[in-house]
Short mmCIF file of C-alpha atoms in Angstrom, two decimals:
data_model
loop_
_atom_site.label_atom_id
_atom_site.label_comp_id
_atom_site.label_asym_id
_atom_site.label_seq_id
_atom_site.Cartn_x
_atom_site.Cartn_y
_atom_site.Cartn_z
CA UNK A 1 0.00 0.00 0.00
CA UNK A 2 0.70 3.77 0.13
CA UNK A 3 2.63 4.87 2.92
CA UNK A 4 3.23 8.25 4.00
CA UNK A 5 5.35 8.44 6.92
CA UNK A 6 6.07 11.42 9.27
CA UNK A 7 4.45 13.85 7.03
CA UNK A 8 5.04 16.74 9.27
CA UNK A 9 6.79 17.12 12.65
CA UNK A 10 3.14 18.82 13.86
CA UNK A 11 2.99 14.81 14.87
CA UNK A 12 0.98 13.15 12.55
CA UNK A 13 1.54 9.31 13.22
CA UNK A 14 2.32 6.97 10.01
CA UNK A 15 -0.59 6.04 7.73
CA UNK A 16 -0.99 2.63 5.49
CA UNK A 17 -3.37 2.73 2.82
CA UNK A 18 -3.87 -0.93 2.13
CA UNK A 19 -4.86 -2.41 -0.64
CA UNK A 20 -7.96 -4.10 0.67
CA UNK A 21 -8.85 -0.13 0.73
CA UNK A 22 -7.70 1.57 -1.73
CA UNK A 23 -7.18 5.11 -2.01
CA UNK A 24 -8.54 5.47 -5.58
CA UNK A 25 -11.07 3.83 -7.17
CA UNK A 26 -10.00 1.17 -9.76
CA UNK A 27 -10.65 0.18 -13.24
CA UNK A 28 -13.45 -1.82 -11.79
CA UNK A 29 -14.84 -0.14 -8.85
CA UNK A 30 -18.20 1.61 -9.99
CA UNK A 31 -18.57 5.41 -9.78
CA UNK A 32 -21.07 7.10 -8.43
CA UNK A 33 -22.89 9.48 -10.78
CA UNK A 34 -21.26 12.77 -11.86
CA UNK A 35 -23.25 15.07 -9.37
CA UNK A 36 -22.22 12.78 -6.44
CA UNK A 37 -18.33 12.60 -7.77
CA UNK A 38 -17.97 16.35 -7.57
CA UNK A 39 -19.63 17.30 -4.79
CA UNK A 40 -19.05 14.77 -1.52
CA UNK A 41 -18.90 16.52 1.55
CA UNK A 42 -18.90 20.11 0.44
CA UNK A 43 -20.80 21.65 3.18
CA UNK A 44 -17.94 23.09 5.47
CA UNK A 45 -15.91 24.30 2.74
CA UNK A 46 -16.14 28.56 2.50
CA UNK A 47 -15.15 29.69 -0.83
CA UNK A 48 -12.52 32.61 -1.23
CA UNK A 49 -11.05 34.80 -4.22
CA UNK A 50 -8.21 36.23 -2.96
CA UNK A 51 -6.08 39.02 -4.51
CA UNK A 52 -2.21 38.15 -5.56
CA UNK A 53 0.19 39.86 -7.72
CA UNK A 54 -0.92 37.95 -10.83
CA UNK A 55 -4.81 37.79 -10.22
CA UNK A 56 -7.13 36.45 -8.08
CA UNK A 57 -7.12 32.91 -7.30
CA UNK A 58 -9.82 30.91 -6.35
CA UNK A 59 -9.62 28.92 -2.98
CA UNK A 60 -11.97 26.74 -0.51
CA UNK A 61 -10.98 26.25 3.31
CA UNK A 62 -12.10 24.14 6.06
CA UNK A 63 -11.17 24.96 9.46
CA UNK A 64 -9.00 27.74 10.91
CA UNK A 65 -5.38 27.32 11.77
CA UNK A 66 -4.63 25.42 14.90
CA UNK A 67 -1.47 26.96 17.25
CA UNK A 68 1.99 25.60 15.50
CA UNK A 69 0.40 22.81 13.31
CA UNK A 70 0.99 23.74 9.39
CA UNK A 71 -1.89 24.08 7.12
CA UNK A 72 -2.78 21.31 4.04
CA UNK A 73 -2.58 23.15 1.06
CA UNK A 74 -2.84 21.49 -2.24
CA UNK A 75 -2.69 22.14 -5.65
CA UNK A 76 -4.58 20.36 -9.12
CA UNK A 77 -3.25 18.72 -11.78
CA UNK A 78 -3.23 20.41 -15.26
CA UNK A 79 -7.55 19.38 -16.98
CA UNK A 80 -8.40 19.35 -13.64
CA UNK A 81 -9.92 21.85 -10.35
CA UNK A 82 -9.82 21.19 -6.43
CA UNK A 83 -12.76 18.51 -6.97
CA UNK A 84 -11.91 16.32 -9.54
CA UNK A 85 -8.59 16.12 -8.17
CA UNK A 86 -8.59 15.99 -4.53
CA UNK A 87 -12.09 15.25 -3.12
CA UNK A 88 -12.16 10.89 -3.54
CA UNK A 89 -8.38 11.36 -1.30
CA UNK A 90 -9.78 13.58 0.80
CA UNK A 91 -13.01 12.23 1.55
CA UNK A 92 -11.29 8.26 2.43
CA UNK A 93 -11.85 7.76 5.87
CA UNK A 94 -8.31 7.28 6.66
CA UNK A 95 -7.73 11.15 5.41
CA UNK A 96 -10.54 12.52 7.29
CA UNK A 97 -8.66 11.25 10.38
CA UNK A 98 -6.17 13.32 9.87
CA UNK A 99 -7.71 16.41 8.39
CA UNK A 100 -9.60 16.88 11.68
CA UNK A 101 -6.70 17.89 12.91
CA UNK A 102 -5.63 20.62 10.22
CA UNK A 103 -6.99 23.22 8.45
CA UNK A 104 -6.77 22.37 4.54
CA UNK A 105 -6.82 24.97 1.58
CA UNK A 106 -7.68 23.75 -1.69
CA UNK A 107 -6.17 26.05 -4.56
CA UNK A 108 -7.44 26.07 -8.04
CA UNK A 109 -5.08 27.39 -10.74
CA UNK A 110 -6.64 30.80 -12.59
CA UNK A 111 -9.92 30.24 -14.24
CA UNK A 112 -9.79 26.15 -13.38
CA UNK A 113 -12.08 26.38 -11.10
CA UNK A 114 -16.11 25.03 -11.48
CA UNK A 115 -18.31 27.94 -13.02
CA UNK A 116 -15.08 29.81 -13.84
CA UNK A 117 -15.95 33.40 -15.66
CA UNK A 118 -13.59 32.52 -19.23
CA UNK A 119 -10.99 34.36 -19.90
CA UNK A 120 -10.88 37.26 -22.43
CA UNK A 121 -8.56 37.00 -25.80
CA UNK A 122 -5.24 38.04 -25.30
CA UNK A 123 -4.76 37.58 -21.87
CA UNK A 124 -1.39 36.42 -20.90
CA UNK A 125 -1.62 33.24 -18.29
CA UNK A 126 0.56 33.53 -15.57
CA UNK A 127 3.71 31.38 -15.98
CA UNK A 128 4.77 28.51 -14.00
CA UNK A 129 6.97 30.73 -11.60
CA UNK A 130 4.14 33.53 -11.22
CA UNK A 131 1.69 30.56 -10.45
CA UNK A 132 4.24 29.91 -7.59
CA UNK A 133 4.54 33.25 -7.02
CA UNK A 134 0.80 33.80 -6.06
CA UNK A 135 0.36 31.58 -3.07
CA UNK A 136 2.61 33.50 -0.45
CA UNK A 137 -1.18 35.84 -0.69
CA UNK A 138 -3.05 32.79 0.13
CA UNK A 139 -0.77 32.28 3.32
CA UNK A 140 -0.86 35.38 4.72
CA UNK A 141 -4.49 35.96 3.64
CA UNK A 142 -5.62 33.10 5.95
CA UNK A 143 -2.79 33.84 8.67
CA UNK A 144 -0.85 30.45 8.01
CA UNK A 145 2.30 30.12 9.88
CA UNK A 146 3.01 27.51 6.96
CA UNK A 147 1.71 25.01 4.93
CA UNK A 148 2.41 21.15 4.08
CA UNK A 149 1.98 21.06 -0.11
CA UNK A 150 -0.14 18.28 -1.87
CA UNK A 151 0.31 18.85 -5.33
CA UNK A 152 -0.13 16.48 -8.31
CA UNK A 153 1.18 16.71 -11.85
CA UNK A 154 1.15 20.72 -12.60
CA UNK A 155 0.35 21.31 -9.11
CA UNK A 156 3.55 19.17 -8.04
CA UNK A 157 5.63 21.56 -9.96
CA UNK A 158 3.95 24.78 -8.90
CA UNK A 159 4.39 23.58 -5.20
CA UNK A 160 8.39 22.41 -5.53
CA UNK A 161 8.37 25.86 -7.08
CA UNK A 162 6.99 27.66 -4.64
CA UNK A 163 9.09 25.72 -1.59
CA UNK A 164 12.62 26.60 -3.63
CA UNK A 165 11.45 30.44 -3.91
CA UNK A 166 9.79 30.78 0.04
CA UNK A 167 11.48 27.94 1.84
CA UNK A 168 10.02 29.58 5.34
CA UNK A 169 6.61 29.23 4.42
CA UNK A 170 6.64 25.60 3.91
CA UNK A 171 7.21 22.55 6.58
CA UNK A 172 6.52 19.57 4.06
CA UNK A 173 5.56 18.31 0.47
CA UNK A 174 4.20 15.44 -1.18
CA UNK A 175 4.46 15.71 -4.77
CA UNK A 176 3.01 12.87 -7.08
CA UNK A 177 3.94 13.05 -11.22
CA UNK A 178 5.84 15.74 -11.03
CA UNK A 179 8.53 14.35 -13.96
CA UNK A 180 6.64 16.12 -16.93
CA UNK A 181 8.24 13.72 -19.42
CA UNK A 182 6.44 11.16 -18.05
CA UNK A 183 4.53 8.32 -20.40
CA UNK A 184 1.53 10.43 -20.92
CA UNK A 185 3.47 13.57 -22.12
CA UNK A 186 5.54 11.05 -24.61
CA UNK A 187 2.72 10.39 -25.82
CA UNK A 188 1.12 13.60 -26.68
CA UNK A 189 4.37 14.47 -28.16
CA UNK A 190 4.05 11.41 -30.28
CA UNK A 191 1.53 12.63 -31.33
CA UNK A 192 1.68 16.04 -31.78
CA UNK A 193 5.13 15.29 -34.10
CA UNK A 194 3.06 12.98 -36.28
CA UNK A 195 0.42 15.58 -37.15
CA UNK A 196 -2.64 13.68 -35.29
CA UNK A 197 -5.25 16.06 -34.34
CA UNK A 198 -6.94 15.28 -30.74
CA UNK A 199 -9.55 17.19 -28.80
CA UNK A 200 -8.40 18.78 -25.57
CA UNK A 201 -9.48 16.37 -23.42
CA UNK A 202 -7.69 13.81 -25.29
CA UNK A 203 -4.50 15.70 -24.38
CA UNK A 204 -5.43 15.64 -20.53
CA UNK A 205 -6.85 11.82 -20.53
CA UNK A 206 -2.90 10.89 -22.02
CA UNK A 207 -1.95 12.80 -19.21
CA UNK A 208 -3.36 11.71 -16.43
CA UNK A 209 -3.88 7.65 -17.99
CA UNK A 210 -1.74 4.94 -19.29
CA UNK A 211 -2.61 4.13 -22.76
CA UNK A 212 -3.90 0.88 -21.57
CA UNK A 213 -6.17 2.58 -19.44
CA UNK A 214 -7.33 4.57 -22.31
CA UNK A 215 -7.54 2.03 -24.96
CA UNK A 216 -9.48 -0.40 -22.54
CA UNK A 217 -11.78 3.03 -21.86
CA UNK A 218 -12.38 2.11 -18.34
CA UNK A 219 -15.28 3.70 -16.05
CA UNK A 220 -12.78 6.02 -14.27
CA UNK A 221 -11.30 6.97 -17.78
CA UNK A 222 -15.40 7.29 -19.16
CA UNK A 223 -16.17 9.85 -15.96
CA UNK A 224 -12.99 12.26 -15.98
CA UNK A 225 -14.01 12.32 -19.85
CA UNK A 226 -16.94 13.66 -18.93
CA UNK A 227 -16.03 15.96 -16.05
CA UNK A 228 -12.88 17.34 -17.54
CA UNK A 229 -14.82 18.34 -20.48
CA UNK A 230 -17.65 19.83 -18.26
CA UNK A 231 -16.47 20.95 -14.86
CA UNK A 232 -13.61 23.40 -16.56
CA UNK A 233 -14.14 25.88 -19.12
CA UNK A 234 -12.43 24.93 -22.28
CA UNK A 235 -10.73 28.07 -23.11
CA UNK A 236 -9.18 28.69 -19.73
CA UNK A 237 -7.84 25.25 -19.61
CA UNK A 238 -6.42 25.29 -22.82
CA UNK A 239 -4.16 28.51 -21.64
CA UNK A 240 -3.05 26.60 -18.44
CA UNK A 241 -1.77 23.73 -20.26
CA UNK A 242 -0.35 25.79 -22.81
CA UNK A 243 2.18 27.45 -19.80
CA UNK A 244 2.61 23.99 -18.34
CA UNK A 245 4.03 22.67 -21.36
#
């Protein structure tokens, strides 16, 4: 199983996720419908747009900080927002143990998140670094001492980003795909060099899937299809994965 051990000297005791329950959902587990994969357990979350240098950014909270203990702040993969990424991890029992005991910040990159105005023509994304750049708002918005960093894919690399450039505002990270020449990139680039057209969310499904996964068009692959081409405006997405590549 999944172990993450001595996640942050706060005192958080080590966690297994075992494999009799497993942390996501597999090829044959079957989802619940869309309305029910988005929105599980969304009643304490407050919703925040907080000013940075490089825009507003779009943020949901639960909890307030708690004396020295560091806040949970993640961050979305590229085709994604908060929910599709985070909320099945979040809402497994095991990780509601522990996020009793911390305040945790959801962040969704500029214009990713659900209902997101779209963005006008012409307007310049921030880059990687400005991405990284933003959060120090979010920490002293909320009052955070500092934050552990859950970031996957995009998010990894805005995270490591933002711990090399304010090393004092973060205790921890856990960083999952962060190598963005990973199988899924290869093959978009495959791709891309041999002059095959694909829709958008083609692009993100090679991301985020093996191509087994996606040739054998599994459940899990069937609902982010849906989702990623639903829950985030097109147009803004297309601009964030245009910086991330």
């Amino acid at each position: 199983g999944l172990l993450l051990q001595e996640m942050t000297m706060a005192g958080l005791h080590e966690l297994c996720f075992t494999e009799e329950k497993p942390l996501l959902r597999g090829q044959d587990a079957e989802l619940e419908n869309s309305d029910v994969f988005l929105s599980a357990v969304d009643t304490d979350w407050k919703e925040h747009d907080i000013e940075t240098p490089y825009g507003l950014l779009h943020v949901v909270i639960r909890g307030s900080p708690k004396g020295n203990r560091p806040a949970i702040l993640t961050y979305h993969d590229v085709g994604l927002n908060h929910k599709l990424c985070f909320n099945t991890f979040f809402n497994y029992e095991d990780m509601q143990e522990i996020t009793k005991h911390f305040v945790v910040c959801h962040v969704d990159a500029p214009g990713q998140q659900a209902g997101a105005s779209q963005f006008p023509q012409g307007y310049q994304y921030p880059s990687m670094d400005q991405l990284a750049a933003m959060l120090p708002s979010v920490v002293q918005h909320f009052g955070f001492k500092y934050v552990i960093g859950i970031g996957v894919g995009a998010g990894a690399y805005v995270l490591a980003k933002f711990a090399l450039i304010f090393p004092d505002l973060v205790e921890g990270l856990v960083l999952m795909n962060i190598d963005p020449n990973g199988k899924g990139w290869i093959d978009w680039a495959a791709a891309k060099l041999s002059g095959l057209t694909s829709t958008l969310t083609d692009t993100v499904l090679s991301h985020l899937f093996s191509q087994e996964e996606l040739v054998n068009n599994t459940e899990l692959v069937q609902s982010y299809r849906q989702q990623i081409g639903s829950a985030v405006n097109q147009f803004n997405l297309q601009l964030f994965l245009n910086m991330y590549n």
